[in-house]
């Protein structure tokens, strides 16, 4: 492994003072960069010689282990087939054998955290366990090997899955219909806002303002601005919910919609949601609900009954499909009767002969559609996983999911509120997530210190500094998947670190001390990242 320098570990010395010449500490391996394992002068693969027989005897192409071919007048160099497009310079990549390559990336993966390793308490993200049954269904032939340009007659089963999943989403939300093509939550938000704009344009109403409460997700104002609207904030009450009086005072003929997150990012249910919707509708505007936190109310509350006009549903959150790493995702948008005629293309239509995919704007089935948001219908793997999850739980099981998620969050809230400030703990039970602040920490100790110390305890940190309405926020969402034993262990670690933070334990500033790497300058890493390796 030329280029690697044994005896020069980058990993921190353990608290026990033990040194190793490799830098490895038991199964916590000190993994060098791939460039440091190999070098650009060697290769881990033996390729046949570019010389081939011109004819007659002399043997086949040389396949020896790096030996130089013997000159032979009967052998000539065969030209390549790249048409002059072959590289003139080195790749600059290290030559590694297959075992070296596989081991390198496997060792790196062992330094990462995953839902299969332990609790992933990211608030407002619903990082739940992915049942292996869902994965098996998604890999079934006929789903995993689909091509988006196949003839409709060959994908009737897939279209049937989309139609059945759509039926469940409509039933669970109490809405008139659903657009299945949006690829993720923010994409779904944009779909909802574009549908609202199409509805307003159809009645000749040029409204230009969207109101966004302080307790909404940060993507909501970004989506509204991206769609060309001016964004105005609506303040929260001291209880962390939308200030209804302030909202009603701002509503007017220029307001196109209100984008509200319910349950909101403070982990609270908007108790006045129906009154909010009634006020918005009376002003001629629409209600968009961010459905990222639907896991807290699925099977118990139907957003359509609360007056919601559009809401995206993160299938990769509520219905347990792989989450994180930038995709793939899926964010279907359920729509009210007033908005459904303007839904995007394509969509599935059930007929007596089977299923049709409506893809043209001038089709009689979609005369008012605002058009297409994506080249194709959606992410089939997400659809099959979500439907498998729904069918395996049933309506009663989904109701238990939300109940257990809320129970787990309140268990954490009540077990920790004596050592961590819970700014809205007195306003009633939280929903899917428990919110804490840094109030009570000793001077100089920050939320970041607590989060980094959790890594030393073997836990992924919670969401930090969000929502912005709470100083030093810590947002914990355990989901319904975690057992009491797991929660008790997490709570024990959280309480211990919180007590150290209140006491001003200076060692928190050095956390994590037991991770493969020590604390980074995250601001510098974000603003001036080093993205290229220089040997």
XYZ file of C-alpha atoms in Angstrom:
535
model
C 0.000 0.000 0.000
C 2.515 2.567 -1.196
C 1.893 6.146 -0.113
C 0.459 5.193 3.296
C 2.629 6.168 6.243
C 2.229 3.777 9.187
C 3.012 5.204 12.582
C 1.565 8.648 11.838
C -1.996 8.325 13.137
C -4.456 11.181 12.606
C -6.969 9.769 15.057
C -6.986 11.260 18.571
C -5.143 9.513 21.354
C -7.540 7.613 23.577
C -8.354 8.775 27.084
C -6.389 5.767 28.332
C -3.229 7.083 26.696
C -2.762 3.978 24.537
C -0.824 4.501 21.270
C -0.702 2.175 18.270
C 1.726 2.364 15.363
C -1.103 2.161 12.792
C -3.376 4.698 14.430
C -6.026 1.979 14.735
C -7.640 1.483 18.115
C -9.167 -1.976 18.131
C -12.068 -1.916 15.678
C -11.970 1.872 15.370
C -9.774 1.933 12.306
C -7.668 4.861 11.195
C -8.591 4.952 7.523
C -6.269 6.839 5.153
C -7.499 8.542 1.994
C -7.862 6.318 -1.039
C -4.955 8.242 -2.603
C -2.783 7.355 0.371
C -3.533 3.645 0.051
C -2.492 3.421 -3.588
C -0.686 5.632 -6.054
C -1.059 6.665 -9.665
C 1.991 4.712 -10.830
C 0.513 1.268 -10.226
C -2.665 -0.619 -10.991
C -4.465 -3.305 -9.062
C -5.688 -5.017 -12.252
C -3.745 -6.935 -14.895
C -4.956 -5.986 -18.355
C -4.140 -7.895 -21.551
C -1.406 -6.372 -23.634
C -2.648 -4.026 -26.403
C -0.627 -6.174 -28.793
C -2.598 -8.858 -30.592
C -1.678 -11.487 -33.152
C -1.648 -10.265 -36.716
C -2.158 -13.872 -37.817
C -0.537 -17.291 -37.657
C 1.198 -18.816 -34.645
C 2.613 -16.977 -31.704
C 0.032 -17.413 -28.938
C -2.752 -15.208 -27.669
C -2.578 -11.787 -26.058
C -0.220 -11.463 -23.127
C -2.127 -11.836 -19.845
C 0.831 -12.113 -17.518
C 1.136 -10.190 -14.276
C 2.627 -6.964 -15.543
C 5.395 -8.501 -17.696
C 6.578 -6.657 -20.770
C 5.497 -8.337 -24.057
C 8.326 -9.847 -26.084
C 8.932 -8.064 -29.386
C 7.670 -10.175 -32.250
C 7.476 -9.091 -35.871
C 4.317 -11.146 -36.263
C 2.507 -8.958 -33.694
C 1.222 -5.455 -34.409
C -0.507 -2.869 -32.241
C -4.234 -2.725 -32.805
C -5.706 0.776 -32.948
C -8.291 1.737 -30.317
C -11.927 2.412 -31.093
C -12.206 5.840 -29.435
C -11.925 7.813 -32.660
C -9.312 10.195 -31.339
C -11.205 10.842 -28.084
C -8.817 8.849 -25.881
C -7.187 10.608 -22.932
C -3.887 12.341 -23.413
C -3.173 12.686 -19.681
C -3.246 10.417 -16.663
C -6.497 9.865 -14.760
C -4.739 10.782 -11.550
C -6.506 7.976 -9.704
C -4.756 5.470 -7.445
C -4.425 1.900 -8.615
C -6.067 -0.447 -6.127
C -6.952 -4.099 -6.179
C -10.566 -5.117 -5.651
C -9.978 -6.238 -2.021
C -8.288 -2.924 -1.229
C -11.145 -0.961 -2.786
C -13.940 -2.932 -1.120
C -12.232 -2.834 2.269
C -11.593 0.912 2.040
C -15.236 1.814 1.467
C -16.483 -0.788 3.925
C -14.200 0.622 6.622
C -15.442 4.130 5.845
C -19.052 2.975 6.110
C -18.352 1.611 9.598
C -17.448 5.130 10.705
C -20.859 6.396 9.664
C -24.086 6.371 11.652
C -27.285 4.839 10.326
C -30.797 3.984 11.437
C -29.703 0.332 11.442
C -27.094 1.214 14.098
C -29.287 3.033 16.576
C -31.827 5.758 17.273
C -31.701 8.678 14.822
C -33.326 11.495 16.842
C -33.359 14.189 14.152
C -36.295 16.434 14.967
C -38.773 17.121 12.161
C -37.204 14.456 9.946
C -38.984 11.248 11.045
C -35.997 8.934 10.599
C -37.739 5.645 11.239
C -36.808 2.009 10.749
C -37.358 0.677 7.228
C -39.037 -2.763 7.369
C -37.165 -5.262 5.214
C -40.453 -6.455 3.774
C -40.798 -3.086 2.038
C -37.328 -3.462 0.555
C -38.158 -6.930 -0.742
C -41.318 -5.669 -2.429
C -39.477 -2.774 -4.058
C -37.001 -5.225 -5.576
C -39.625 -7.514 -7.069
C -39.343 -8.040 -10.840
C -41.834 -5.826 -12.588
C -41.163 -2.953 -10.195
C -37.379 -2.758 -9.906
C -36.750 -3.169 -13.641
C -39.394 -0.802 -15.021
C -38.506 1.693 -17.723
C -40.465 4.971 -17.884
C -40.907 4.715 -21.654
C -42.448 1.245 -21.648
C -45.834 0.930 -23.359
C -48.713 1.392 -20.913
C -49.964 -2.100 -21.695
C -46.789 -3.555 -20.144
C -46.948 -1.587 -16.875
C -50.553 -2.053 -15.839
C -49.521 -3.578 -12.507
C -47.300 -0.607 -11.679
C -50.035 1.854 -12.598
C -52.370 -0.152 -10.381
C -49.960 0.246 -7.456
C -49.850 4.011 -8.010
C -53.640 4.142 -8.170
C -54.088 2.128 -4.972
C -51.501 4.172 -3.088
C -53.240 7.343 -4.286
C -56.531 5.979 -2.940
C -54.962 5.430 0.498
C -53.413 8.902 0.580
C -56.712 10.526 -0.336
C -58.578 8.469 2.267
C -56.083 9.190 5.052
C -56.141 12.939 4.384
C -59.802 13.476 3.478
C -58.888 15.315 0.279
C -60.386 15.198 -3.226
C -57.353 13.904 -5.108
C -53.586 13.636 -5.202
C -50.713 14.495 -7.539
C -48.213 11.635 -7.364
C -45.354 13.002 -9.496
C -43.481 15.358 -7.071
C -40.164 13.827 -6.072
C -39.713 15.124 -2.511
C -41.074 17.481 0.110
C -39.827 20.773 -1.319
C -40.825 19.623 -4.808
C -44.268 18.880 -3.400
C -44.459 22.334 -1.846
C -43.713 23.869 -5.243
C -46.379 21.666 -6.804
C -48.953 22.903 -4.310
C -48.073 26.557 -4.791
C -48.111 26.254 -8.598
C -51.527 24.582 -8.358
C -52.768 27.472 -6.219
C -51.369 29.981 -8.711
C -53.115 28.189 -11.578
C -56.415 28.312 -9.688
C -56.011 32.036 -9.012
C -55.100 32.764 -12.633
C -58.136 30.827 -13.834
C -60.368 33.278 -11.993
C -58.279 36.284 -13.044
C -56.934 36.964 -9.566
C -53.369 38.315 -9.490
C -52.444 37.938 -5.828
C -48.756 38.314 -5.011
C -48.230 37.607 -1.290
C -47.885 34.367 0.649
C -47.981 34.406 4.448
C -45.699 32.022 6.362
C -45.859 31.611 10.158
C -42.633 31.653 12.167
C -43.317 28.075 13.258
C -43.319 26.734 9.671
C -40.564 24.740 8.000
C -37.768 26.782 6.443
C -38.498 25.420 2.978
C -41.934 27.063 2.991
C -40.793 30.680 2.470
C -38.097 29.491 0.068
C -40.698 27.704 -2.057
C -43.022 30.721 -2.087
C -40.178 33.025 -3.154
C -39.042 30.565 -5.827
C -42.569 30.588 -7.260
C -42.395 34.381 -7.568
C -44.384 35.437 -4.514
C -43.521 38.010 -1.883
C -43.234 36.371 1.544
C -44.407 37.861 4.816
C -44.042 36.321 8.271
C -46.820 35.758 10.780
C -45.628 35.754 14.409
C -46.077 32.951 16.894
C -47.760 33.234 20.245
C -45.974 32.658 23.533
C -47.279 29.091 23.313
C -45.426 28.469 20.029
C -48.490 28.442 17.764
C -49.743 30.722 14.987
C -51.027 34.082 16.204
C -54.539 33.927 14.732
C -55.267 37.604 15.447
C -52.122 38.703 13.621
C -52.988 36.447 10.687
C -56.529 37.762 10.401
C -55.251 41.344 10.553
C -52.903 40.746 7.621
C -55.281 38.859 5.321
C -56.429 40.846 2.317
C -57.003 40.819 -1.460
C -53.248 40.569 -2.146
C -52.752 37.319 -0.168
C -52.682 34.211 -2.356
C -52.124 31.598 0.341
C -50.912 30.765 3.811
C -48.239 28.083 4.144
C -48.531 26.451 7.534
C -46.786 23.455 9.095
C -49.053 21.325 11.271
C -47.933 19.852 13.595
C -45.467 22.731 13.577
C -41.710 22.798 14.069
C -42.126 23.437 17.791
C -43.641 19.957 17.980
C -47.107 21.375 18.641
C -50.479 20.847 16.991
C -52.103 24.015 15.684
C -55.312 23.848 17.706
C -56.908 26.720 15.776
C -56.249 25.197 12.370
C -59.925 25.162 11.350
C -60.342 28.814 12.328
C -57.186 29.684 10.385
C -58.519 27.935 7.280
C -61.921 29.604 7.566
C -60.310 33.052 7.819
C -58.023 32.385 4.837
C -60.877 31.108 2.673
C -63.060 34.077 3.632
C -60.294 36.307 2.277
C -60.312 34.416 -1.032
C -56.951 32.710 -0.432
C -55.855 29.078 -0.123
C -54.299 27.030 2.682
C -51.121 25.062 2.040
C -50.104 22.637 4.789
C -46.580 21.256 5.069
C -47.160 17.534 5.662
C -43.628 16.591 6.701
C -44.913 15.933 10.226
C -47.928 13.868 9.136
C -46.451 10.914 11.048
C -47.730 12.524 14.244
C -51.399 12.527 13.194
C -51.800 9.854 10.498
C -54.911 7.787 11.113
C -56.212 10.358 13.637
C -56.579 13.706 11.865
C -57.625 14.296 8.250
C -56.199 17.620 6.992
C -59.109 17.959 4.571
C -61.466 18.214 7.544
C -59.405 21.164 8.799
C -59.859 23.149 5.581
C -56.477 22.414 4.005
C -56.368 22.911 0.220
C -52.980 21.339 -0.543
C -50.482 19.285 1.461
C -47.432 17.305 0.485
C -46.750 13.938 2.093
C -43.165 12.751 2.430
C -43.465 9.056 1.636
C -39.848 8.712 2.745
C -40.856 9.930 6.218
C -44.404 8.948 7.106
C -44.484 5.654 5.248
C -41.016 4.376 5.978
C -38.834 4.413 2.926
C -35.058 5.040 2.967
C -34.364 8.602 4.032
C -31.245 10.664 3.648
C -28.273 10.927 1.347
C -30.071 13.222 -1.071
C -32.649 10.800 -2.396
C -34.515 9.158 -3.810
C -37.616 10.682 -2.297
C -41.283 11.107 -3.057
C -43.650 13.917 -2.096
C -47.195 13.380 -3.410
C -49.507 16.365 -2.946
C -53.109 15.882 -1.848
C -55.486 18.543 -3.153
C -58.891 19.916 -2.282
C -61.823 19.874 -4.681
C -61.127 23.528 -5.537
C -57.546 22.768 -6.616
C -57.799 19.287 -8.084
C -58.686 20.463 -11.654
C -55.339 22.272 -11.826
C -53.168 19.330 -10.701
C -49.988 18.596 -12.675
C -49.446 15.900 -15.246
C -49.070 13.016 -15.579
C -51.686 11.165 -13.543
C -53.255 7.720 -13.580
C -56.884 7.251 -14.632
C -58.709 4.001 -13.977
C -60.964 2.731 -16.752
C -63.003 -0.400 -17.404
C -60.128 -1.697 -19.552
C -57.370 -0.989 -17.040
C -55.267 2.109 -16.309
C -54.354 5.039 -18.536
C -51.575 7.554 -17.949
C -52.805 11.050 -18.804
C -49.803 13.008 -20.051
C -51.048 15.728 -22.417
C -52.271 19.141 -21.274
C -54.871 19.297 -24.026
C -56.361 15.960 -22.981
C -60.058 16.211 -22.204
C -59.316 14.679 -18.802
C -57.014 17.544 -17.793
C -58.038 20.769 -19.553
C -56.882 23.050 -16.688
C -53.708 21.279 -15.555
C -50.834 23.702 -14.989
C -48.530 21.272 -16.830
C -45.716 18.951 -15.940
C -43.283 19.116 -13.014
C -41.156 16.113 -13.898
C -40.299 14.104 -16.975
C -42.003 10.980 -15.648
C -44.608 9.992 -13.129
C -42.644 9.295 -9.969
C -40.269 7.091 -8.039
C -41.589 3.539 -8.304
C -39.436 2.245 -5.457
C -40.956 4.808 -3.114
C -44.483 3.934 -4.220
C -44.065 0.202 -3.656
C -42.380 0.662 -0.275
C -45.047 3.066 0.929
C -47.931 0.856 -0.196
C -46.322 -2.215 1.403
C -45.979 -0.253 4.653
C -49.601 0.920 4.537
C -51.038 -2.488 3.701
C -48.979 -4.242 6.371
C -50.272 -1.815 9.020
C -53.827 -1.181 7.891
C -55.897 1.743 9.108
C -55.747 0.634 12.752
C -52.005 0.043 12.586
C -51.358 3.504 11.153
C -53.366 4.999 13.984
C -51.124 3.145 16.435
C -48.036 4.427 14.617
C -48.945 8.051 15.307
C -49.980 7.254 18.868
C -46.698 5.525 19.663
C -44.677 8.321 18.024
C -46.411 10.926 20.186
C -46.045 8.764 23.298
C -42.304 8.340 22.758
C -41.766 12.072 22.221
C -43.672 12.979 25.371
C -41.752 10.356 27.334
C -38.485 12.071 26.387
C -39.935 15.518 27.090
C -41.161 14.673 30.594
C -38.063 12.650 31.557
C -35.728 15.509 30.632
C -37.607 18.733 31.358
C -36.074 19.015 34.855
C -32.527 19.217 33.433
C -33.271 20.737 30.004
C -35.429 23.799 29.451
C -38.616 22.872 27.548
C -39.954 26.251 26.360
C -43.400 24.917 25.463
C -43.577 22.051 27.921
C -46.288 23.774 29.935
C -48.616 24.310 26.954
C -49.685 20.675 26.888
C -48.323 17.469 25.387
C -46.007 17.717 22.413
C -46.683 15.804 19.244
C -43.990 13.828 17.398
C -40.976 15.695 18.761
C -39.706 17.217 21.990
C -38.203 20.708 21.883
C -35.556 21.938 24.342
C -33.441 25.096 24.582
C -30.023 26.002 26.009
C -31.517 28.078 28.822
C -29.871 27.011 32.071
C -26.531 26.055 30.528
C -23.483 27.576 32.192
C -21.958 30.579 30.459
C -19.823 29.536 27.496
C -21.512 26.143 27.061
C -23.591 25.849 23.868
C -26.053 23.483 22.270
C -23.256 22.379 19.939
C -21.216 21.161 22.917
C -24.075 18.978 24.122
C -24.655 17.582 20.645
C -20.980 16.700 20.171
C -20.891 14.997 23.575
C -23.785 12.777 22.471
C -21.458 11.368 19.790
C -19.090 10.176 22.527
C -22.065 8.361 24.068
C -22.716 6.563 20.766
C -25.743 8.570 19.604
C -26.348 10.722 16.566
C -27.129 14.271 17.749
C -30.601 15.709 17.518
C -31.517 18.618 15.231
C -29.776 21.752 16.525
C -30.644 25.450 16.399
C -34.000 24.810 14.732
C -36.681 26.110 14.937
C -35.271 29.624 15.017
C -37.957 30.854 17.427
C -36.135 29.040 20.257
C -32.596 30.039 21.262
C -30.135 27.139 21.168
C -32.910 24.789 20.101
C -32.610 21.014 20.397
C -35.336 19.138 18.533
C -35.696 15.406 19.273
C -37.975 13.067 17.306
C -37.769 9.424 18.432
C -40.519 8.116 16.079
C -42.658 5.115 16.997
C -39.898 2.580 16.272
C -37.872 2.910 19.467
C -38.427 0.687 22.482
C -38.554 1.978 26.036
C -35.154 0.389 26.676
C -33.617 2.350 23.793
C -35.274 5.576 24.916
C -34.104 5.056 28.503
C -30.503 4.671 27.369
C -30.737 7.795 25.194
C -32.406 9.751 28.021
C -29.710 8.641 30.471
C -26.998 9.987 28.166
C -28.912 13.198 27.432
C -29.562 13.900 31.107
C -25.944 13.257 32.046
C -24.620 15.675 29.417
C -27.261 18.283 30.292
C -26.153 18.208 33.920
C -22.553 18.701 32.813
C -23.657 21.644 30.629
C -25.467 23.251 33.558
C -22.397 22.767 35.742
C -20.085 24.330 33.138
C -17.982 21.234 32.448
C -15.129 22.580 30.282
C -14.445 19.145 28.787
C -17.627 19.522 26.704
C -15.761 21.957 24.482
C -13.433 19.123 23.419
C -16.216 16.661 22.577
C -16.278 14.344 20.764
C -13.122 12.728 22.107
C -13.905 9.124 21.178
C -14.989 9.588 17.530
C -12.750 8.780 14.526
C -12.250 12.546 14.161
C -12.307 15.384 16.643
C -14.537 18.439 16.328
C -14.284 20.330 13.054
C -14.615 24.030 12.382
C -18.010 23.593 10.751
C -18.297 27.221 9.609
C -14.922 27.093 7.869
C -15.702 23.663 6.399
C -18.930 25.010 4.895
C -17.526 28.275 3.572
C -14.056 27.172 2.488
C -14.256 23.413 1.879
C -11.224 21.511 0.634
C -12.619 19.366 -2.161
C -9.429 18.279 -3.937
C -6.600 16.064 -2.714
C -3.066 17.237 -3.319
C -0.318 14.672 -2.886
